[in-house]
Coordinates of C-alpha atoms in Angstrom, one line a residue:
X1 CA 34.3 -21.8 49.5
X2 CA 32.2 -19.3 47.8
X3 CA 34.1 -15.8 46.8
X4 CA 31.8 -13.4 48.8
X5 CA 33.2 -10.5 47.1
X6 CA 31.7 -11.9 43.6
X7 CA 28.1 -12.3 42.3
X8 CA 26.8 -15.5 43.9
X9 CA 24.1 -17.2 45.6
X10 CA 24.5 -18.7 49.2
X11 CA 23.5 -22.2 50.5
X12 CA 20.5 -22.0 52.4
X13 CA 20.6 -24.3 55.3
X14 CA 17.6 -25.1 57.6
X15 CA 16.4 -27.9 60.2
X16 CA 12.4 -28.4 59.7
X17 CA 11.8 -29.0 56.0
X18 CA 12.7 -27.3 53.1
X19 CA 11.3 -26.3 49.1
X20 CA 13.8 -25.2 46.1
X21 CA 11.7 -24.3 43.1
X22 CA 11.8 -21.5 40.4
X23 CA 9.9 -19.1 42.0
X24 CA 10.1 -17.6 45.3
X25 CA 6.4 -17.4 45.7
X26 CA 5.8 -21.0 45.1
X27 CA 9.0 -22.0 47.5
X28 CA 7.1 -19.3 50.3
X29 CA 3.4 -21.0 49.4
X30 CA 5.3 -24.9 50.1
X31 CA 7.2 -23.8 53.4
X32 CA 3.5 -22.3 54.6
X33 CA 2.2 -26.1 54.1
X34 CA 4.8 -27.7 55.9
X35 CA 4.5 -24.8 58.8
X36 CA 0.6 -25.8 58.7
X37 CA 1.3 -29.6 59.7
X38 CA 1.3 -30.5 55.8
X39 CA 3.9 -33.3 54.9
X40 CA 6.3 -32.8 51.3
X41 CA 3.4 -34.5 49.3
X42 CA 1.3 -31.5 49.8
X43 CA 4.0 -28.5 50.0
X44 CA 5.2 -29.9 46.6
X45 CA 1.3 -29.7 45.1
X46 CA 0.7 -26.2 46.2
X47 CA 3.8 -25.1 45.2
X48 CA 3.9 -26.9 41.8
X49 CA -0.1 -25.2 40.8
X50 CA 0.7 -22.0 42.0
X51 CA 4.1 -22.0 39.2
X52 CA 1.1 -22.4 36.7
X53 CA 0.6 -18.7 37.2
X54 CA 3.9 -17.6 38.6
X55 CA 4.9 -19.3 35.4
X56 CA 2.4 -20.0 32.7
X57 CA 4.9 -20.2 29.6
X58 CA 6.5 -22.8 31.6
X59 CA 3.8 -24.8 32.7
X60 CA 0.0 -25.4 34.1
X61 CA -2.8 -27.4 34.5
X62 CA -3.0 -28.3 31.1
X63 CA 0.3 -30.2 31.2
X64 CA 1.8 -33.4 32.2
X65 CA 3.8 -34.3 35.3
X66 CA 6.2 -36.9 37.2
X67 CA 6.9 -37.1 40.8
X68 CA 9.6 -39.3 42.1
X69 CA 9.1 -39.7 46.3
X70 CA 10.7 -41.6 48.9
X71 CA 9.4 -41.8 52.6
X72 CA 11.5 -41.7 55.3
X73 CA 12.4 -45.3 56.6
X74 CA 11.4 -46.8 53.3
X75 CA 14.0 -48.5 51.1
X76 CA 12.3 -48.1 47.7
X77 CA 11.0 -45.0 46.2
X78 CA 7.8 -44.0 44.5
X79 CA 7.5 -43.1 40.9
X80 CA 4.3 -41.7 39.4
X81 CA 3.5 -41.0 36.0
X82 CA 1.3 -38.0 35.4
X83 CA 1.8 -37.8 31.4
X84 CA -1.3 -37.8 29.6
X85 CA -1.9 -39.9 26.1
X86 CA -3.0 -39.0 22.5
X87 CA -7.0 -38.9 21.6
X88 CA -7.8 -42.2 21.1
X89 CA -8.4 -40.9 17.7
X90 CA -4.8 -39.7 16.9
X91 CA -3.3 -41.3 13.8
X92 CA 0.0 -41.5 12.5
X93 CA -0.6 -42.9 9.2
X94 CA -3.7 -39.7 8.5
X95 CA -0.6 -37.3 9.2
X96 CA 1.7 -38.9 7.1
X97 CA -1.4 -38.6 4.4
X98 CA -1.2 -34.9 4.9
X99 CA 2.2 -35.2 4.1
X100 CA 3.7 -34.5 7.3
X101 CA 7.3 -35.4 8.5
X102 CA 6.8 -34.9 12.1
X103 CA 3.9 -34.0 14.5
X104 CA 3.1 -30.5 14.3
X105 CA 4.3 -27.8 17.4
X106 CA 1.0 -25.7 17.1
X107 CA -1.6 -27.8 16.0
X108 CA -4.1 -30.3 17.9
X109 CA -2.6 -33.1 16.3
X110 CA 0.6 -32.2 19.4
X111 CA -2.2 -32.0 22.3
X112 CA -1.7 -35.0 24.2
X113 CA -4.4 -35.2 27.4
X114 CA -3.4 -33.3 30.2
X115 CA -1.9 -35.8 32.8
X116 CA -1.0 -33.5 35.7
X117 CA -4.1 -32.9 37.5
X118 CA -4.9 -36.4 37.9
X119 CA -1.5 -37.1 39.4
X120 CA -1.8 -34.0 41.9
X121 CA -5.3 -35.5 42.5
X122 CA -4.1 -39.0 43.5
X123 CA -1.0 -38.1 44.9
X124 CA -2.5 -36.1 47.3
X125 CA -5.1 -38.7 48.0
X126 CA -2.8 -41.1 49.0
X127 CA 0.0 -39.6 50.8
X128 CA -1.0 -35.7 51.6
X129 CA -2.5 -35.0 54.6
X130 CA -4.3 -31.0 54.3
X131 CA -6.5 -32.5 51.2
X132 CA -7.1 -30.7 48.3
X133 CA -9.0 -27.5 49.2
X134 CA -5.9 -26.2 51.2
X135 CA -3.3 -27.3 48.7
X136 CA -4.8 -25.3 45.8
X137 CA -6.0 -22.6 48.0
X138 CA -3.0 -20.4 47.8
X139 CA -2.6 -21.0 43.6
X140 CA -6.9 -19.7 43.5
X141 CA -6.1 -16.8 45.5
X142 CA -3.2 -15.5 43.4
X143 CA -4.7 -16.0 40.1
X144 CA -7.6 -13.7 41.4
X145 CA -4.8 -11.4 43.2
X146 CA -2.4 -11.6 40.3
X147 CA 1.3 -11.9 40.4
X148 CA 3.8 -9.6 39.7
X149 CA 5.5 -11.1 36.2
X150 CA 9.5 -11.8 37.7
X151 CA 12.1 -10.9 35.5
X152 CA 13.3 -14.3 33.9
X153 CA 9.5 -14.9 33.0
X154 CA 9.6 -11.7 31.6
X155 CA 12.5 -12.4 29.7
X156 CA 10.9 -16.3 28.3
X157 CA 7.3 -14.5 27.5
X158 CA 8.8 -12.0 25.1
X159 CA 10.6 -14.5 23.4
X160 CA 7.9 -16.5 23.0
X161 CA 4.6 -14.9 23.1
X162 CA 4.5 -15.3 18.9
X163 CA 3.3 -18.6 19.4
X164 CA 0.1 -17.4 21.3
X165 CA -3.0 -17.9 19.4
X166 CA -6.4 -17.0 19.0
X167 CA -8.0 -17.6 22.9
X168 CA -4.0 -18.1 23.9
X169 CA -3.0 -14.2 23.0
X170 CA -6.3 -12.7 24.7
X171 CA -5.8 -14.5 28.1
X172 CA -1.7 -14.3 27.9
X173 CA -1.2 -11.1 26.6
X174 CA -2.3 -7.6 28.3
X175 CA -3.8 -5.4 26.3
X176 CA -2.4 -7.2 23.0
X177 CA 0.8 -7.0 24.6
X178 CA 3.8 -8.9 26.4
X179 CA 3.5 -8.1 30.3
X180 CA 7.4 -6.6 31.1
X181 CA 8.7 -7.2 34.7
X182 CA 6.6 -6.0 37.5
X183 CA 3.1 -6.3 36.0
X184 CA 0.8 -8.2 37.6
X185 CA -0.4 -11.5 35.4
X186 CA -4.5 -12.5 36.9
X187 CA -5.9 -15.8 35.6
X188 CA -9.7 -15.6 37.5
X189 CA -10.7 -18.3 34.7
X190 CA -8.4 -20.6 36.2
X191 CA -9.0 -19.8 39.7
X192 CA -12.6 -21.5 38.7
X193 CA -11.4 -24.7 37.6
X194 CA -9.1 -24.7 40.4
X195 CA -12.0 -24.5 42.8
X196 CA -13.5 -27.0 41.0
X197 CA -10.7 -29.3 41.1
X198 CA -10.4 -28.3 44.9
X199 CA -14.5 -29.0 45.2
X200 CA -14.9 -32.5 43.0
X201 CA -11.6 -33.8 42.9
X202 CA -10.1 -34.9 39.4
X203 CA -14.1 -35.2 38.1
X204 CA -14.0 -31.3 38.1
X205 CA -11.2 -31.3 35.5
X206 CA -11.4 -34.3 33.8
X207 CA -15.5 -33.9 33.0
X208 CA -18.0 -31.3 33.5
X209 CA -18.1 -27.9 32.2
X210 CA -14.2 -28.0 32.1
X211 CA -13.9 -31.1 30.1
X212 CA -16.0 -29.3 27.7
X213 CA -14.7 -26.0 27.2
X214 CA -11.3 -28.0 26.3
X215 CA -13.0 -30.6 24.2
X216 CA -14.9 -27.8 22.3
X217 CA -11.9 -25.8 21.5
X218 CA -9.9 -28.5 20.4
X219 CA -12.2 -29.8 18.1
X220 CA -13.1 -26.1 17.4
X221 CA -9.0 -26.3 15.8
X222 CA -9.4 -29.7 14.2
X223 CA -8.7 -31.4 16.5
X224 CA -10.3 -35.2 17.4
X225 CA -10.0 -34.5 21.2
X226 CA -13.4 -36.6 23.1
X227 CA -15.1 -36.4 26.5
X228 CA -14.5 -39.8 26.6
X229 CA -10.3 -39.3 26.4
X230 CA -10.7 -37.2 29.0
X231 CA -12.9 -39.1 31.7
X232 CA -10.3 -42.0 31.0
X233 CA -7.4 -40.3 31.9
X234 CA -5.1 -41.9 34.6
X235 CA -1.7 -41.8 36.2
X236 CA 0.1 -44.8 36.9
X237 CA 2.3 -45.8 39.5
X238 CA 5.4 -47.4 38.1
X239 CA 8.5 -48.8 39.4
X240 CA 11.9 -46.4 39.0
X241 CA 15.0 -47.6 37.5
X242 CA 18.5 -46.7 38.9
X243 CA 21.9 -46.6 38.2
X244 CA 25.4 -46.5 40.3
X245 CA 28.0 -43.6 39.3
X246 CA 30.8 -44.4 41.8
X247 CA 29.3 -45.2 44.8
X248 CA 26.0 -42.7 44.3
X249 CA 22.8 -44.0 42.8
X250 CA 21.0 -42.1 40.3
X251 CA 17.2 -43.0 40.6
X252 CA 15.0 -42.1 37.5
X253 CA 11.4 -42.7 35.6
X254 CA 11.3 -45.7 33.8
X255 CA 9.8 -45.5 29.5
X256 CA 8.1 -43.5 28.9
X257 CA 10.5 -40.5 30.8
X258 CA 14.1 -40.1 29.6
X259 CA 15.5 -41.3 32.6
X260 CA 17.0 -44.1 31.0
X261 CA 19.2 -41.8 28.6
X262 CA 21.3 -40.2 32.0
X263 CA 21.6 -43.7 33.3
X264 CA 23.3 -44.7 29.9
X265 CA 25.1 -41.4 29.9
X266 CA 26.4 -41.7 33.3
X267 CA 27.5 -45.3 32.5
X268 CA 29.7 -44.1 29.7
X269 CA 31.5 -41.2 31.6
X270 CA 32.3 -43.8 34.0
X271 CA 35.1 -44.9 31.1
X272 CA 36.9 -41.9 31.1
X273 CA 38.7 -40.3 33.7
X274 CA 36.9 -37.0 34.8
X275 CA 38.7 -35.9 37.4
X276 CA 41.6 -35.6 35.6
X277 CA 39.9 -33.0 33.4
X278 CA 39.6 -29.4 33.9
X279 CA 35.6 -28.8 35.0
X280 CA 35.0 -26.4 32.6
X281 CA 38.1 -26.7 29.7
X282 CA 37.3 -28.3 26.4
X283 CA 38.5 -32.0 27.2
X284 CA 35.4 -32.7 29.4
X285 CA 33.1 -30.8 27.5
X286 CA 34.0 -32.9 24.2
X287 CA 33.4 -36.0 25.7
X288 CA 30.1 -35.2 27.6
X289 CA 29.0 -33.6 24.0
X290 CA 30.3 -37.1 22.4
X291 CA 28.6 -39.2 24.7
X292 CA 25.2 -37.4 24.7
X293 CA 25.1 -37.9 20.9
X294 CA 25.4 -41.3 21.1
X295 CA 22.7 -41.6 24.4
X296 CA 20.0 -39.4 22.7
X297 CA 20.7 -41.6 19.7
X298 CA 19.7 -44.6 21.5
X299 CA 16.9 -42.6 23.4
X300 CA 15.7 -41.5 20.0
X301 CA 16.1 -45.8 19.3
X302 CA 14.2 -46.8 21.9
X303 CA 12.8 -45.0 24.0
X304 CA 8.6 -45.6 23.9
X305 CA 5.4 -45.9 26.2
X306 CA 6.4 -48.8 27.9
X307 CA 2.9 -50.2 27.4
X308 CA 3.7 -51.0 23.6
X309 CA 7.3 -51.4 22.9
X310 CA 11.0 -49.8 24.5
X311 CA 14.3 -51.8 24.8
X312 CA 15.2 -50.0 27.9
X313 CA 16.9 -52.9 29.3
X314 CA 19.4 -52.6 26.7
X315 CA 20.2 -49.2 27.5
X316 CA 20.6 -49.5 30.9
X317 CA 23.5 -52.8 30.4
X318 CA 26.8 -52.0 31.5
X319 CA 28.1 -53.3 28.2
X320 CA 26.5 -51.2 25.9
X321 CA 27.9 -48.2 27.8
X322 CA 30.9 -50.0 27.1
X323 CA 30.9 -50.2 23.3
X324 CA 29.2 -46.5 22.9
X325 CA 31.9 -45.5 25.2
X326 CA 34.5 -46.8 23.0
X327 CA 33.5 -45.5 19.9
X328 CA 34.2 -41.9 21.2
X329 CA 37.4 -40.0 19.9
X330 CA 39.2 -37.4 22.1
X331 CA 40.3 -35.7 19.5
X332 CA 37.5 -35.6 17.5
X333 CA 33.9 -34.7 16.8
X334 CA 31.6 -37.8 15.2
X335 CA 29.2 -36.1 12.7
X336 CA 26.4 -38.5 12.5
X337 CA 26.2 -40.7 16.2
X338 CA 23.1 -42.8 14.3
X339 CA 25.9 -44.3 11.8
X340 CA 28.4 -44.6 14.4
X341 CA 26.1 -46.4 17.0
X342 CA 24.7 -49.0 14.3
X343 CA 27.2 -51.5 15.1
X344 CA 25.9 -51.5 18.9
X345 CA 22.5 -51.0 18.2
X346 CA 20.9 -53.0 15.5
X347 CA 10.1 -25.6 28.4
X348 CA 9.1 -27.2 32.4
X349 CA 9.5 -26.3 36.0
X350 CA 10.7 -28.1 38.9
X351 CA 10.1 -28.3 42.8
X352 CA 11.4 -30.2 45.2
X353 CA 10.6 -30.7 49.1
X354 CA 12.1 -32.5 52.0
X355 CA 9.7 -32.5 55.0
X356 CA 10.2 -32.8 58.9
X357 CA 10.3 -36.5 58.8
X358 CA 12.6 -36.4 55.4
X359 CA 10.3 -37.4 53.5
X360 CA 11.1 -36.3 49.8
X361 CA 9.6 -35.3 46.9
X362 CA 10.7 -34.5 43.2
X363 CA 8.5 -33.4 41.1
X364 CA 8.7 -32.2 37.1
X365 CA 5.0 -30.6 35.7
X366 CA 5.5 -29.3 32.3
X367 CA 3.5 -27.8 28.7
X368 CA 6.6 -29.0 26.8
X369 CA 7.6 -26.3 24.9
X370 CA 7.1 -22.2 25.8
X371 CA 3.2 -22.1 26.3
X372 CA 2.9 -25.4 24.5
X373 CA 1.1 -25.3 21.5
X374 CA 0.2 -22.1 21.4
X375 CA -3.6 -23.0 21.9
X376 CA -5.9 -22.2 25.0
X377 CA -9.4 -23.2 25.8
X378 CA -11.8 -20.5 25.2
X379 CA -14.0 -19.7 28.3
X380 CA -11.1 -21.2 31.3
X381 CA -8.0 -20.2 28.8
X382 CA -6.4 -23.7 30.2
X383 CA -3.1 -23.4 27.5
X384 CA -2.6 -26.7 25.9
X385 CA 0.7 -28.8 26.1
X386 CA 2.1 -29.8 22.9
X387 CA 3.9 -33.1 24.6
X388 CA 2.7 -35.2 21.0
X389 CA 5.3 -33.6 19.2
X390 CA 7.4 -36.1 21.3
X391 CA 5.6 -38.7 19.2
X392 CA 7.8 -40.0 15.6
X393 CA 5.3 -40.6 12.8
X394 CA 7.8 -42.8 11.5
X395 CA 5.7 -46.2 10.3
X396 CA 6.1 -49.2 12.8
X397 CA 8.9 -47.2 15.2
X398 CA 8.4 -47.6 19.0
X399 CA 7.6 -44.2 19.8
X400 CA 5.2 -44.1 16.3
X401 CA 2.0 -41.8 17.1
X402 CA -1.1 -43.6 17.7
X403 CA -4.5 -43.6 19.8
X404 CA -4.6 -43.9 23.4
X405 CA -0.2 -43.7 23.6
X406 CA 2.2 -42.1 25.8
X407 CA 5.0 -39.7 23.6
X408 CA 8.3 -40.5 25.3
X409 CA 8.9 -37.6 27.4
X410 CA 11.9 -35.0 28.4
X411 CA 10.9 -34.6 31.5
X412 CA 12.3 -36.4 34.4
X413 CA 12.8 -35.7 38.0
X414 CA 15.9 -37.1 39.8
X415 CA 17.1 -38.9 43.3
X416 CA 20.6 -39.4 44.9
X417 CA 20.5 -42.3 47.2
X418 CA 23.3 -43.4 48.9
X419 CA 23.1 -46.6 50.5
X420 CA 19.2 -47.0 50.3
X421 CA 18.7 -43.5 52.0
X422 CA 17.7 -40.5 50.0
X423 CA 20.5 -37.8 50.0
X424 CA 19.2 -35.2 47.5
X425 CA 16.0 -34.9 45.3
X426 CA 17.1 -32.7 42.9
X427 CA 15.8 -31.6 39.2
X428 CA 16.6 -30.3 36.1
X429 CA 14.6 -28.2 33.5
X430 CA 15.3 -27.4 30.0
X431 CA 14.0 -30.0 27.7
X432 CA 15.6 -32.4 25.6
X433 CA 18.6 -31.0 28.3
X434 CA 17.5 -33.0 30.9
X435 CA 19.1 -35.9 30.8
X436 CA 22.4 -34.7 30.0
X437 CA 21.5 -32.3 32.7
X438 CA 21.2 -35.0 35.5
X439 CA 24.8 -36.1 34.5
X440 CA 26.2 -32.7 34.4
X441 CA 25.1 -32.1 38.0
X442 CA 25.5 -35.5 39.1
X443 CA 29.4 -35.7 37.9
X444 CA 30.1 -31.9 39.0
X445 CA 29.5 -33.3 42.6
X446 CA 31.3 -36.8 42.4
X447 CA 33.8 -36.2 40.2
X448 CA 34.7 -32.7 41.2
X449 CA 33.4 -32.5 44.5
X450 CA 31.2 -29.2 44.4
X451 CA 28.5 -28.2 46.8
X452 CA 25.1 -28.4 45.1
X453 CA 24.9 -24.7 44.8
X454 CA 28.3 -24.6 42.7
X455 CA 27.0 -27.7 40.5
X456 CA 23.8 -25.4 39.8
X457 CA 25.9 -22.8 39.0
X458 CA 28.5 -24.0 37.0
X459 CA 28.7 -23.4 33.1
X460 CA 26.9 -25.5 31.0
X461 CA 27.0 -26.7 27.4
X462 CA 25.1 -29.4 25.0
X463 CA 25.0 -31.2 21.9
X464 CA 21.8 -31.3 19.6
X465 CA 21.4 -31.0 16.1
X466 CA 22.0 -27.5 15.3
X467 CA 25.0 -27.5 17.3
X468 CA 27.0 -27.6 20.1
X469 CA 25.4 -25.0 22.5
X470 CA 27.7 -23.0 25.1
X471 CA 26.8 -20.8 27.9
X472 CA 28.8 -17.4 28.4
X473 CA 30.3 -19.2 31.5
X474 CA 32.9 -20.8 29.0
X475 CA 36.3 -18.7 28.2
X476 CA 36.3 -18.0 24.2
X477 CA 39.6 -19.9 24.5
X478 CA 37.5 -23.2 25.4
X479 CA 35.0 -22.0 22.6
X480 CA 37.7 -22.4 20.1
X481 CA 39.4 -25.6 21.2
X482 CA 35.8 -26.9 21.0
X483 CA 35.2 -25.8 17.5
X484 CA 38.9 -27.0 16.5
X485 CA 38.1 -30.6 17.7
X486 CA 35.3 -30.2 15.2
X487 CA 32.6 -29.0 17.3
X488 CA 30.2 -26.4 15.9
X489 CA 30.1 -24.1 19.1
X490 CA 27.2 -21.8 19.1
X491 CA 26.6 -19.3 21.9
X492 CA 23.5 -20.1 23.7
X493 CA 21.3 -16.6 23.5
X494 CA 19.7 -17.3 27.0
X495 CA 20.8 -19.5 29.9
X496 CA 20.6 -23.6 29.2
X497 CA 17.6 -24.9 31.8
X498 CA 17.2 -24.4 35.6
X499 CA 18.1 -26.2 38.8
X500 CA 16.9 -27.0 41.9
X501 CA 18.2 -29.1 44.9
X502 CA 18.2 -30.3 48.8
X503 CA 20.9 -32.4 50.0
X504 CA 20.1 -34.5 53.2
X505 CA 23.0 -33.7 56.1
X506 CA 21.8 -36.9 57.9
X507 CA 24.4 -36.4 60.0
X508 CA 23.8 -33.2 61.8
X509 CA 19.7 -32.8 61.1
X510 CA 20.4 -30.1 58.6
X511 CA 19.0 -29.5 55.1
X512 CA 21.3 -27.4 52.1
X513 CA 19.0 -25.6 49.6
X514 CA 20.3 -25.0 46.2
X515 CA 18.5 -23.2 43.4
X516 CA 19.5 -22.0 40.2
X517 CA 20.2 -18.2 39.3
X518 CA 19.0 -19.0 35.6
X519 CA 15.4 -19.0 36.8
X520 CA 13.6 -16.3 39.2
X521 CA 13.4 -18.9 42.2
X522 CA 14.9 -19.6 45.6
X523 CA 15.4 -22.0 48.4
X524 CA 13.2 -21.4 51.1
X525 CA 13.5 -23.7 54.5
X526 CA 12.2 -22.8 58.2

């Protein structure tokens, strides 16, 4: 039980439906759908737009998405894919010529085609029930009214505002300067293509005057963005891929999402005895570090637009969890997991809604890093994602850059299903974090049996290349065990992503709303 005489952040329970997102504006705009007689489908829409102004260095309608959903009596879930692909002029073998080593952050060459809009589009089409024009009517009205700029947004757009350019600084900035807590953000340009959007459907976005202004100022950059990429953007409905952690199935995106990588991940903790280990000493921190070097190795293996090439398959078989498992030492850091593994191998925000009828819905809508690229259209300011710098240039590799391709992606929303039966949709932000993310949260309620709220809140750490990153939550003592098993512990200067969560109480008709008190948002039910 929770220490109410300590900083903390209650369950919120309620009986009717329920949102958890990082804003509180967006959680009240999604509860107002479901009050309305909207179902999840459309709560999770309005709520998700209206976090492109709540949120823009997060997010927006110049980004990508994925929506995992599950209906109640249905046994299998839905899984869309809202990530847009390169111009079909994008060329991996022209940005090697330049001399390039990797795709650029802040250039055209990372502006993949906006995917989200087209998802929200269809999604709403076939299982919303308001339409459109109400959905996005609350997200048009605030970005004419403005938003007051909440704290942790403060905090991300002063960190970040450097990479605001040209268009990008005059629509994102105030006066030339980075809006501090309490000042109210307006968008009007975006409340226009929002109404188009609302008025036309996915033609308002995707051609038209819109189209143009973001072909124009692409090209504008140097970049080989068409009409005709746009027009032919679609979403895809694809079939999710799961797997079992002791007794709980963990249902993901298949290729070209990272699920895969917290399957694998989960499959390889399942070697080691967990419980056994203090939650938040050294011993199970080193081995989740160890095993998400050896996961993101094999994401970074194989891990493509399923339409060309991935070896998911692989990466989802017991046995190779097996043999990755077993390299790992306890006692020990590996320095280089890609010369380990050979021997087996030859920025984002979340919502999720449970309606009436518990009918769920995850959804993940990203610009990949802090205001993507940096670049904005230059009459609507729509801010371009940078989701291409997910693409390798690396001749002939899976995941190689080319014309008309999905980059493989970070982000991934997540189910719990027990038995067939949804029991939590639940995400988690933070890029390339994700996936370890997912296991983090997933093993904190299995293996150590916290609420959701406590699994949100609990310390977190990860593994990437510049180190081994630790949040405050960790004692210094744990810091140094870490770095004397070889670890090269660095304190993490901000909080490590963002949670959200609704566990299903089948039992007694009651939904638990859990949100994460690294981001500015809530749990909101009725």
């Amino acid at each position: 039980m929770r220490d109410f005489q300590q900083p903390g952040r209650s369950t919120v329970f309620s009986t009717n439906g329920m949102c958890a997102t990082s804003h509180p504006l967006a959680a009240k705009v999604a509860v107002q759908m479901l009050e309305a007689g909207g179902n999840a489908v459309d709560a999770a829409i309005a709520g998700a737009v209206l976090l492109g102004i709540c949120e823009p260095q997060m997010t927006g309608i110049g980004g990508d998405c994925f929506v995992l959903m599950q209906k109640t009596g249905d046994t299998d879930a839905i899984a869309l894919n809202g990530s847009g692909r390169a111009a079909m002029g994008t060329s991996s073998a022209e940005m090697r010529d330049r001399g390039l080593k990797t795709v650029p952050l802040d250039t055209p060459d990372a502006v993949t085609i906006p995917g989200a809009i087209d998802a929200f589009c269809k999604l709403s089409k076939d299982h919303g029930k308001l339409g459109l024009k109400a959905v996005l009517a609350p997200a048009i009205y605030y970005a004419e009214a403005g938003v007051p700029v909440a704290p942790r947004t403060s905090f991300d757009w002063k960190n970040d505002a450097t990479v605001l350019k040209g268009s990008a600084a005059q629509f994102y900035l105030l006066d030339g300067k980075v809006p501090t807590a309490g000042q109210i953000f307006r968008a009007p340009e975006q409340a226009k293509v929002l109404r188009q959007i609302a008025e036309f459907g996915r033609a308002g976005f995707y051609e038209g005057e819109v189209a143009e202004d973001m072909v124009a100022s692409l090209n504008a950059a140097g970049g080989c963005h068409t009409l005709d990429d746009f027009a032919a953007t679609s979403c895809d409905y694809t079939t999710p891929i799961s797997g079992t952690y002791k007794g709980t199935e963990l249902v993901e995106h298949p290729p070209n999402g990272t699920g895969a990588t917290a399957i694998l991940m989960n499959n390889m903790l399942a070697q080691f005895d967990l419980p056994s280990m203090d939650p938040f000493g050294a011993e199970r921190a080193h081995i989740e570090a160890e095993t998400t070097k050896l996961a993101y190795d094999a994401r970074n293996r194989f891990l493509a637009d399923a339409d060309h090439t991935t070896r998911v398959n692989h990466m989802l078989a017991p046995e190779t969890a097996q043999r990755l498992a077993a390299l790992i030492d306890p006692k020990k850091a590996m320095e280089s997991p890609a010369a380990v593994s050979e021997q087996v191998h030859k920025d984002t925000v979340y919502i999720t809604v449970v309606d009436k009828d518990l009918t769920s819905v995850s959804l993940i809508y990203s610009i990949f890093h802090s205001f993507g690229s940096g670049l904005a259209s230059d009459k609507f300011g729509i801010l371009f994602q940078n989701r291409g710098a997910g693409f390798t240039i690396e001749e002939g590799h899976p995941n190689e850059a080319g014309g008309g391709k999905r980059p493989m992606h970070t982000i991934i929303p997540g189910l719990l299903r027990r038995d067939g039966e949804v029991i939590m949709p639940f995400g988690v932000m933070g890029g390339a974090y994700q996936p370890n993310g997912h296991v983090r949260f997933l093993t904190n309620l299995v293996d150590y049996e916290m609420t959701p709220q406590d699994a949100i809140d609990a310390p977190r750490c990860f593994s990437e290349a510049s180190g081994m990153r630790v949040e405050s939550g960790y004692s210094d003592t744990v810091k140094q065990e870490l770095r004397d098993l070889g670890h090269n512990v660095v304190t993490n200067s901000g909080p490590i992503g963002g949670a959200q969560a609704i566990y299903i109480d089948r039992e007694n008709g009651v939904l638990h709303g859990a949100s994460d008190p690294r981001k500015d948002g809530c749990a909101l039910g009725y």
